[in-house]
XYZ file of C-alpha atoms in Angstrom:
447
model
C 34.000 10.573 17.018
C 34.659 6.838 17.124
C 31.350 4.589 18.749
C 29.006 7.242 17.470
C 26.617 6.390 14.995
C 26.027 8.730 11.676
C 22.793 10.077 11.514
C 21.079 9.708 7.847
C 19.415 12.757 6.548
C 15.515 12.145 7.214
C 13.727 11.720 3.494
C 10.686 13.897 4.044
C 7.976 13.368 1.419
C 6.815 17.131 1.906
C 10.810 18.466 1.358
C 11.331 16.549 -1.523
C 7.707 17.584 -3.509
C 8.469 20.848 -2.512
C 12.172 21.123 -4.011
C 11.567 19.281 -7.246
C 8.593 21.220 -8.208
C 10.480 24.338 -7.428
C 13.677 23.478 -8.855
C 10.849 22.361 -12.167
C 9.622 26.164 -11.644
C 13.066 27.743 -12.505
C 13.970 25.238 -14.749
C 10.798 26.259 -17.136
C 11.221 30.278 -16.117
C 15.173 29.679 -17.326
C 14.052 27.500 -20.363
C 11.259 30.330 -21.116
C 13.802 33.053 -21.482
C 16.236 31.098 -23.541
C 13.449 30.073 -26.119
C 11.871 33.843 -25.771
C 15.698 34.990 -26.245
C 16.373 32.707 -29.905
C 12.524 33.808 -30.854
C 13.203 37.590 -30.332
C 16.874 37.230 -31.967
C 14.852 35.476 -34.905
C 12.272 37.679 -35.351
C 14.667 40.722 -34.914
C 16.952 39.086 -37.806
C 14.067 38.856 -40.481
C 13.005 42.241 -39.303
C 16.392 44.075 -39.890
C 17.086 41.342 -43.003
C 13.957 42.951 -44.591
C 15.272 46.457 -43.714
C 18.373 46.437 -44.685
C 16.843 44.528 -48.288
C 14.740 47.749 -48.711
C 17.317 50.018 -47.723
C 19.741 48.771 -50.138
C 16.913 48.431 -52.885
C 15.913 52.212 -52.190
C 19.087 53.262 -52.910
C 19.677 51.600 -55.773
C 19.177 54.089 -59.416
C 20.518 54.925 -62.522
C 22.535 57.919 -61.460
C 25.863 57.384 -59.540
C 25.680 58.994 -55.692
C 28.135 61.159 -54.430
C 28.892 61.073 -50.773
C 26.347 62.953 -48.688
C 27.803 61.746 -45.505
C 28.211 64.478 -43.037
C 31.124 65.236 -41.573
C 28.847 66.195 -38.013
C 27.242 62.863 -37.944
C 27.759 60.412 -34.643
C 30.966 58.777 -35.508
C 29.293 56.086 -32.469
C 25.967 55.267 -34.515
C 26.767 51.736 -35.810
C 24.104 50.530 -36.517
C 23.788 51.124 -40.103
C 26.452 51.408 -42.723
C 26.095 52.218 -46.089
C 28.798 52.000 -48.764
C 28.362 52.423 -52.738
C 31.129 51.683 -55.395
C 30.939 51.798 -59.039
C 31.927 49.107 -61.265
C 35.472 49.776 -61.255
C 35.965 49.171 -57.254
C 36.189 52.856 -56.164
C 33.785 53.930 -53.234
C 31.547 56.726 -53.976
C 29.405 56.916 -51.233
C 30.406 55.848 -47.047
C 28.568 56.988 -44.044
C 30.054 57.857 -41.773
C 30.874 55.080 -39.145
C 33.917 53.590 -37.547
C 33.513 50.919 -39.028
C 36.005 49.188 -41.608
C 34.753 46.878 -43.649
C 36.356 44.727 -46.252
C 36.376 46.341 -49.789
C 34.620 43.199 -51.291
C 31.106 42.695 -51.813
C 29.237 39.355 -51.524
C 25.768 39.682 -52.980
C 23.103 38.949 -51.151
C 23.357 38.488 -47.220
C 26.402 37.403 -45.665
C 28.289 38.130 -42.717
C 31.499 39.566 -42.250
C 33.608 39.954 -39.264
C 35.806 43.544 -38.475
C 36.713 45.689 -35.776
C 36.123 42.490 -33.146
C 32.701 42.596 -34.245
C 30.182 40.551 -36.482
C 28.296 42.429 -39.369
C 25.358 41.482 -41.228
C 25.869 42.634 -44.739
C 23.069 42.920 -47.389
C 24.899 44.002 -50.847
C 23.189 44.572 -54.810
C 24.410 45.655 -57.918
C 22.997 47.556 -60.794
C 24.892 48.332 -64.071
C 26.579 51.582 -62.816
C 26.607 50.594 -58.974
C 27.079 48.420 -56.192
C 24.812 49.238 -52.646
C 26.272 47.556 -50.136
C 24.128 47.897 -46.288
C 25.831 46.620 -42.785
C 24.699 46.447 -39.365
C 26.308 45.235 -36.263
C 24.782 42.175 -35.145
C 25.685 42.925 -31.088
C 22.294 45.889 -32.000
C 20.120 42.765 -32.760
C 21.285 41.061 -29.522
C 20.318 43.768 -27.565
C 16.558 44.353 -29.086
C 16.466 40.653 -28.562
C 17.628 40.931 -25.045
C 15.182 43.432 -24.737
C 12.278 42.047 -25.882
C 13.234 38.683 -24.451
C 13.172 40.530 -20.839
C 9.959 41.861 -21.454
C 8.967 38.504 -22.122
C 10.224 36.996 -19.119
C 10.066 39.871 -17.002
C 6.319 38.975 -15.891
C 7.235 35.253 -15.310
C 10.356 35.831 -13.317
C 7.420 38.216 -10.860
C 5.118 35.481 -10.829
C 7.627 32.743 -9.689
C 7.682 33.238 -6.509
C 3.854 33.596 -6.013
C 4.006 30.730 -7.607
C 6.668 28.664 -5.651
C 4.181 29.979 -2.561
C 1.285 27.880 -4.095
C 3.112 25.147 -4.437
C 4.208 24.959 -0.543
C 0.486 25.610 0.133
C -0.533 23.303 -2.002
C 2.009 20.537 -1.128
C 1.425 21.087 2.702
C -1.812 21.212 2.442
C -2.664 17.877 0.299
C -0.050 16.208 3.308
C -1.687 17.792 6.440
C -3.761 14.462 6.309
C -0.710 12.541 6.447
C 0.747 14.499 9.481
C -2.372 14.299 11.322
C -2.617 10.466 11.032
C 0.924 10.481 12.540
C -0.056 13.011 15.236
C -3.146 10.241 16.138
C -1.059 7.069 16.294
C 1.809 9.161 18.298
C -0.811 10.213 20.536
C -2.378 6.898 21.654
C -1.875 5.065 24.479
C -0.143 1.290 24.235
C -3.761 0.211 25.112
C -5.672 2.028 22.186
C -5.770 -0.424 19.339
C -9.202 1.886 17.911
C -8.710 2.113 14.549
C -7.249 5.527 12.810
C -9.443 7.471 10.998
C -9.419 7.660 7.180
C -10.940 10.773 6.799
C -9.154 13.010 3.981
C -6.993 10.729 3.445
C -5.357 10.991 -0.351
C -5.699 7.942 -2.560
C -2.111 7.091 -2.432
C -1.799 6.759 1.499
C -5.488 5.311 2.267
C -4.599 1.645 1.681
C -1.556 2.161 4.014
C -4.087 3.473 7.046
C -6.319 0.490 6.016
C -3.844 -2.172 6.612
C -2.897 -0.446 9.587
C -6.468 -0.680 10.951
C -6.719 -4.422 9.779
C -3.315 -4.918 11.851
C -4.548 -3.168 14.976
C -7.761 -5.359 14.307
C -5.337 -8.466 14.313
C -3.469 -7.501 17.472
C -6.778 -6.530 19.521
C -8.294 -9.907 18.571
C -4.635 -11.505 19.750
C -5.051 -9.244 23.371
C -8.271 -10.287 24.109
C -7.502 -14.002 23.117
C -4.713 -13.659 25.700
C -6.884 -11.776 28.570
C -9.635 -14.335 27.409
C -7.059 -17.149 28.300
C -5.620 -15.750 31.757
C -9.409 -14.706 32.998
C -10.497 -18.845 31.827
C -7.471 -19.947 33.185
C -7.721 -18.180 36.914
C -11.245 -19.126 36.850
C -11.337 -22.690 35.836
C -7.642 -23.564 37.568
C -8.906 -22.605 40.918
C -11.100 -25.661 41.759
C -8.747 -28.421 40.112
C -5.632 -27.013 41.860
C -7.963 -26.910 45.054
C -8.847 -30.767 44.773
C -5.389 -31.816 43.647
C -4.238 -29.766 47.290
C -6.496 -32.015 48.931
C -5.779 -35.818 47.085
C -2.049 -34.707 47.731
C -3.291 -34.271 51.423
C -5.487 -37.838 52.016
C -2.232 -39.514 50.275
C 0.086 -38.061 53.134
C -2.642 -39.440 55.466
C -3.069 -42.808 53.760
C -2.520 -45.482 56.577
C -2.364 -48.276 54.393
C -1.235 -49.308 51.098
C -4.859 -49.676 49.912
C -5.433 -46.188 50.977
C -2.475 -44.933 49.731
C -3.264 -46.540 45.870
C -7.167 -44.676 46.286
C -5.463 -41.265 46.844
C -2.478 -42.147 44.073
C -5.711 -42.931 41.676
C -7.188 -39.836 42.429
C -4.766 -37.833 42.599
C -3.569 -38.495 39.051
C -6.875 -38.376 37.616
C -6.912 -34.473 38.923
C -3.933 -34.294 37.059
C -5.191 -35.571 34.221
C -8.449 -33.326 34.050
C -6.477 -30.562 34.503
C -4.267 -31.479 31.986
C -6.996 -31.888 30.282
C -8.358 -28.168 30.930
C -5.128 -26.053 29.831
C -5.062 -28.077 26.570
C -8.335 -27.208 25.717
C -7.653 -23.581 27.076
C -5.176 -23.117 24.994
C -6.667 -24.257 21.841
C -9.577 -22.124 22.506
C -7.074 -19.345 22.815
C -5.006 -20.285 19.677
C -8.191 -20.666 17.650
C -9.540 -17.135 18.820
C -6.413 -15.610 18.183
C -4.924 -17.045 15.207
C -5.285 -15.452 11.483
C -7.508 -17.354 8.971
C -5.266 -18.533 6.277
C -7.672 -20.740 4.011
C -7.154 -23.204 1.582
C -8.749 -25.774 -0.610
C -9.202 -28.807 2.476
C -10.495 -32.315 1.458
C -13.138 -32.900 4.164
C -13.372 -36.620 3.682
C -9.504 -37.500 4.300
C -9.598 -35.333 7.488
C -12.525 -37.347 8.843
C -10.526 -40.877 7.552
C -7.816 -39.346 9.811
C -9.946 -38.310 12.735
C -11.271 -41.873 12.831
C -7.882 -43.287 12.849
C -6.631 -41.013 15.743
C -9.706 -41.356 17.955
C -10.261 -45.721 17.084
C -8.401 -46.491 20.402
C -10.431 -43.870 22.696
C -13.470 -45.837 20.935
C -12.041 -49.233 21.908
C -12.011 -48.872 25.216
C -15.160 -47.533 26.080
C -16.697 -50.634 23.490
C -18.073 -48.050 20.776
C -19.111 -48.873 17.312
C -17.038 -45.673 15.596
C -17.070 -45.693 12.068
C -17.672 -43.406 8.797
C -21.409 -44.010 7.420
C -21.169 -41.432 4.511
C -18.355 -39.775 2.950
C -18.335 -37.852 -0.544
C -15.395 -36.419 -2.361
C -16.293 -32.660 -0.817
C -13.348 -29.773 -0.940
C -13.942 -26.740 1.698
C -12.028 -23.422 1.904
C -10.240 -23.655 5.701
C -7.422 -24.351 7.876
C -6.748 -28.229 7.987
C -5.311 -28.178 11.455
C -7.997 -26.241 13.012
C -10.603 -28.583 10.765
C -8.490 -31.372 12.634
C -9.054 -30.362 15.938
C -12.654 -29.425 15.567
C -13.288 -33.150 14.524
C -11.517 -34.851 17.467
C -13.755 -32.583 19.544
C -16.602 -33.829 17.979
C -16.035 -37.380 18.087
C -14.733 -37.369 21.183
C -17.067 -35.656 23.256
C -19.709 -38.574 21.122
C -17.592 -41.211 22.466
C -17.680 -39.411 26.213
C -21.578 -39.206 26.179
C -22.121 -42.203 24.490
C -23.104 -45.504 26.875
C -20.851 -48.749 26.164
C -21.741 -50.741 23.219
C -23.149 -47.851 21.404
C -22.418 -46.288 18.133
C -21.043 -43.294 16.568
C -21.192 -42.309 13.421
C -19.127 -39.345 10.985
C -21.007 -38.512 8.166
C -19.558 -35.725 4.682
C -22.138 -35.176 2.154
C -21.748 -32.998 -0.740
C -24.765 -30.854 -1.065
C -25.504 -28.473 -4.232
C -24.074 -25.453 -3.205
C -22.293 -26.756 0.294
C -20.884 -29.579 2.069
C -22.570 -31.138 5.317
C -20.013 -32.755 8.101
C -21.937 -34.665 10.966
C -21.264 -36.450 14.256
C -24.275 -38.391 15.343
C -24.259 -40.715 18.252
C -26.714 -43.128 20.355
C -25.947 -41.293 23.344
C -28.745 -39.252 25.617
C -28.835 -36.459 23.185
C -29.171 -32.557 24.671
C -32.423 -31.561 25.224
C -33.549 -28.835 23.028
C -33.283 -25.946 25.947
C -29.485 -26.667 27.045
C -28.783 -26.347 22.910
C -27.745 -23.184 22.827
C -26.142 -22.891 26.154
C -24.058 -26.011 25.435
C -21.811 -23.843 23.365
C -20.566 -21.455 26.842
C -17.522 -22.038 28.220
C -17.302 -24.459 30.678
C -21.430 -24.845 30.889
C -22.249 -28.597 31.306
C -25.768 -30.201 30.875
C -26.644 -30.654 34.184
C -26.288 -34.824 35.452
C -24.095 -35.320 33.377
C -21.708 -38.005 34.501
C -19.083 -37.609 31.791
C -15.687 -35.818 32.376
C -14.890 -33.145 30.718
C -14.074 -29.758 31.301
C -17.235 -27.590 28.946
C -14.786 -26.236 26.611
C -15.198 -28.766 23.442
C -18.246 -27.420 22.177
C -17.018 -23.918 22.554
C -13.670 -24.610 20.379
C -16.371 -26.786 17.569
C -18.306 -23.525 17.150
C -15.165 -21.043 17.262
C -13.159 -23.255 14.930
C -16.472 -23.199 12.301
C -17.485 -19.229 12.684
C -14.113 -18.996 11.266
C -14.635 -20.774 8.762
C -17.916 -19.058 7.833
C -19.659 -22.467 8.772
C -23.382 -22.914 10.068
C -23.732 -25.221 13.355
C -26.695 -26.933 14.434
C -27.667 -29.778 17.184
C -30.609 -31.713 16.094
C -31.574 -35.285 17.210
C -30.380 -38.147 15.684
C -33.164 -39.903 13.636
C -31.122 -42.932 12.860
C -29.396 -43.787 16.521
C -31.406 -41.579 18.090
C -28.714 -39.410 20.057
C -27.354 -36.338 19.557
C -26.508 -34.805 15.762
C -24.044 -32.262 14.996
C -24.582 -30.734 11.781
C -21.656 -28.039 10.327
C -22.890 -26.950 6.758
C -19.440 -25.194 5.003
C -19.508 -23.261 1.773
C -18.323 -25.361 -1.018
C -14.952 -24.525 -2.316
C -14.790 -25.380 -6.486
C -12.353 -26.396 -7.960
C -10.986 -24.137 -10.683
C -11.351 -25.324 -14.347
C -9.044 -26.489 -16.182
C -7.623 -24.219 -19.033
C-alpha cells in the first residue's frame, strides 16, 4: 500500500548467534558423516582388497580345478565371483552368480564394469592357471554406509541436545544485555542514575560505561539549567523591583533635572542587571559545558586580558600592567581561561581606590605554573575568604557594584581545570592576591 513505510526485519544479536552456531552444528554433523562415509568405504576397500588377494592366492595350485559350483547355490549372492581358466582361454571353474564378466583377465586389481554394475576384480596366474576373484563394489557401499551410520548415528542423537545448549548458553550470556534494556526502558525522563554494570560481558561493558558518562553529562547540563532559573528568579527579583520603581519617579519627575536623576538611575538598573544575566549565564555555561583541554599559553591570554580590560583601568585612574610573565603552557579551555581572567582583573579594578595599582603576574614553577591578580585595594579579611566564593555573597561595606557572582565563575572555571585557588594578602601593594596554581602541561619531545 502506497504512503506506508516497509518495516526492516529487526537484527537481533541473540537470533543471529543462535542460527549460525546451529546452522555450524549441522554443517560439522553433515561434514562428519561424509568423512566417516570415504573412511569406512576406504577401510572396507583394503579390507575386501586383502580378501579377495588371499582368496585368489588360496586357490591358486598345481592341479587344474574342475567346477565345483553347485547348481543349488543362491543365483542372488554377488558378492563373490570366482572364475579359473587355463592357459588356453577356456573356463574351468565359475561360481555360480549372475554375473557376466568379460572373458579377459587384467592381473592384479582392476575394475570392470557389467550388468550396470562396477566390479572389483583381483586376477593371478600360475603356469597351468589363471584365478580370477570379483566382487560388486555397490556390497562395499553398503558396509560403508553401514558403518558410516553407526558412526554418525550417536552424533545425529546428540545434536539436538546440543543445539539446546547452545540457546541456553546464548540466552543466558545475553540476559545481561536484556536486563540493561529492561532498566533504561523502565526509568523515568527524570532518572539520569547511572545503569548498573553488573554481569555485564566484556564486549558490551564499555557501551554501558559511556552511557553512564553521558547520563553524567546530561545531569550536570540539568542542574546547570535548574541552577540558572533558581539564580535567576532569585537574584532578578530585586533589580526588576528597583527598575519598577526608577521607571515610576521618572513618570513623576516635575522637572527636567528630575527627570535626568531618574533617566540616570534608571539606566544604571539596567545596566546592573545586565550585568547579572551575563554573569548568570556564564556561571551556567561554565557549570554545564564539557572540558575539552588543550595545550593554552598562559602568558598571551594574560597580554590579551590586559588589552581588553586597559580602558575599564583608564577610567577609574589604575596603574594595570603585567609585572611577571614566563613562557608557561597549561592543559585547559582558552575561552573559559579568558573569562576567568577578566573576572579577575576586573573585580581588582572594582575594589581598587583611584590611582592605585594592579598587577597580573605567570610564573613557571617546577612542576606547575602560578597565575596571580594582586591589587592595592582593601584586601578581604581572612574570615569572608572562603565565603567570598558563594553566589552572590558580598563582603559586607562594600561600596563597589557588582552582582557576587565573579568570584564564583574564577573558582568554577579553575576546579575544571584541576587548578588550586587561594586569596592571600598582597605583600608588595598590600591588597588582595589571587593565586591559581595549574598543573604544567609539557611539551612533547621532539622525535
Amino acid at each position: 500500500m502506497k504512503g506506508v513505510p516497509r518495516v526492516s526485519v529487526t537484527h537481533s544479536l541473540r537470533g543471529r548467534l543462535l542460527w549460525f552456531l546451529l546452522a555450524a552444528i549441522t554443517m560439522a554433523a553433515i561434514a562428519q558423516a561424509m568423512i566417516a562415509y570415504r573412511s569406512a568405504l576406504n577401510d572396507a576397500d583394503q579390507i575386501f582388497d586383502y580378501h579377495m588377494q588371499q582368496m585368489a592366492l588360496s586357490l591358486r595350485s598345481g592341479a587344474p580345478l574342475a567346477n565345483a559350483g553347485s547348481t543349488n547355490a543362491d543365483p542372488g549372492n554377488d558378492e563373490m565371483v570366482v572364475q579359473v581358466w587355463t592357459p588356453d582361454g577356456i573356463q574351468v571353474f565359475r561360481s555360480i552368480s549372475r554375473a557376466e564378466l568379460p572373458q579377459r583377465a587384467v592381473l592384479g586389481f582392476s575394475n570392470v564394469r557389467a550388468n550396470g554394475t562396477t566390479y572389483r576384480v583381483f586376477s593371478v596366474q600360475t603356469s597351468n592357471q589363471t584365478v580370477q576373484i570379483a566382487q560388486d563394489m555397490a556390497v562395499r557401499k553398503r558396509m560403508a554406509g553401514s558403518l558410516a551410520l553407526r558412526t554418525v548415528g550417536p552424533i545425529a542423537l546428540m545434536a539436538p541436545v546440543l543445539m539446546l545448549i547452545v540457546w541456553w548458553v546464548v540466552s543466558g550470556s545475553l540476559a545481561p544485555v536484556a536486563r540493561v534494556r529492561r532498566q533504561v526502558a523502565a526509568r523515568q525522563a527524570d532518572d539520569l542514575s547511572p545503569v548498573s554494570e553488573a554481569d555485564l560481558p566484556d564486549e558490551v561493558r564499555p557501551l554501558v560505561q559511556e552511557l553512564n558518562l553521558l547520563f553524567s553529562r546530561v545531569r550536570t547540563a540539568f542542574d546547570a539549567q535548574q541552577h540558572f532559573v533558581a539564580d535567576a528568579a532569585h537574584e532578578l527579583r530585586s533589580p526588576l523591583a528597583a527598575l519598577k520603581l526608577q521607571v515610576l519617579s521618572l513618570e513623576r519627575a516635575e522637572d527636567e533635572g528630575a527627570r535626568k536623576v531618574a533617566v540616570s538611575r534608571l539606566s544604571a538598573g539596567i545596566e546592573r542587571a545586565t550585568r547579572l544575566v551575563e554573569q548568570l549565564l556564564v556561571l551556567a555555561r561554565q557549570e554545564a559545558a564539557e572540558a575539552k583541554l588543550q595545550p593554552v599559553e598562559l602568558g598571551e591570554l594574560a597580554k590579551r586580558t590586559l588589552g581588553d580590560m586597559a580602558g575599564a583601568a583608564a577610567q577609574r585612574n589604575i596603574d594595570l600592567g603585567l609585572f611577571h610573565a614566563d613562557e608557561a603552557s597549561v592543559s585547559g579551555q582558552s575561552d573559559a581561561l579568558l573569562i576567568m581572567l577578566r573576572n579577575l582583573v576586573d573585580n581588582a579594578i572594582k575594589y581598587t581606590p583611584s590611582g592605585g595599582t594592579v598587577d597580573v603576574e605567570v610564573r613557571k614553577n617546577e612542576k606547575s605554573v602560578t597565575l596571580a591578580v594582586e591589587d592595592s585595594g582593601p584586601g578581604i579579611s581572612p574570615e569572608e575568604r572562603e565565603r567570598v566564593f558563594s553566589r552572590f555573597y558580598r563582603v559586607p561595606g562594600s561600596t563597589a557594584s557588582g552582582s557576587g557572582l565573579g568570584l564564583a565563575i574564577i573558582k568554577s572555571i579553575a576546579e575544571r581545570h584541576g587548578a588550586t585557588l587561594v586569596l592571600e594578602q598582597s605583600a608588595r601593594l598590600g591588597g588582595l592576591r589571587v593565586k591559581i596554581d595549574f598543573p604544567e602541561t609539557r611539551k612533547a619531545a621532539a622525535s
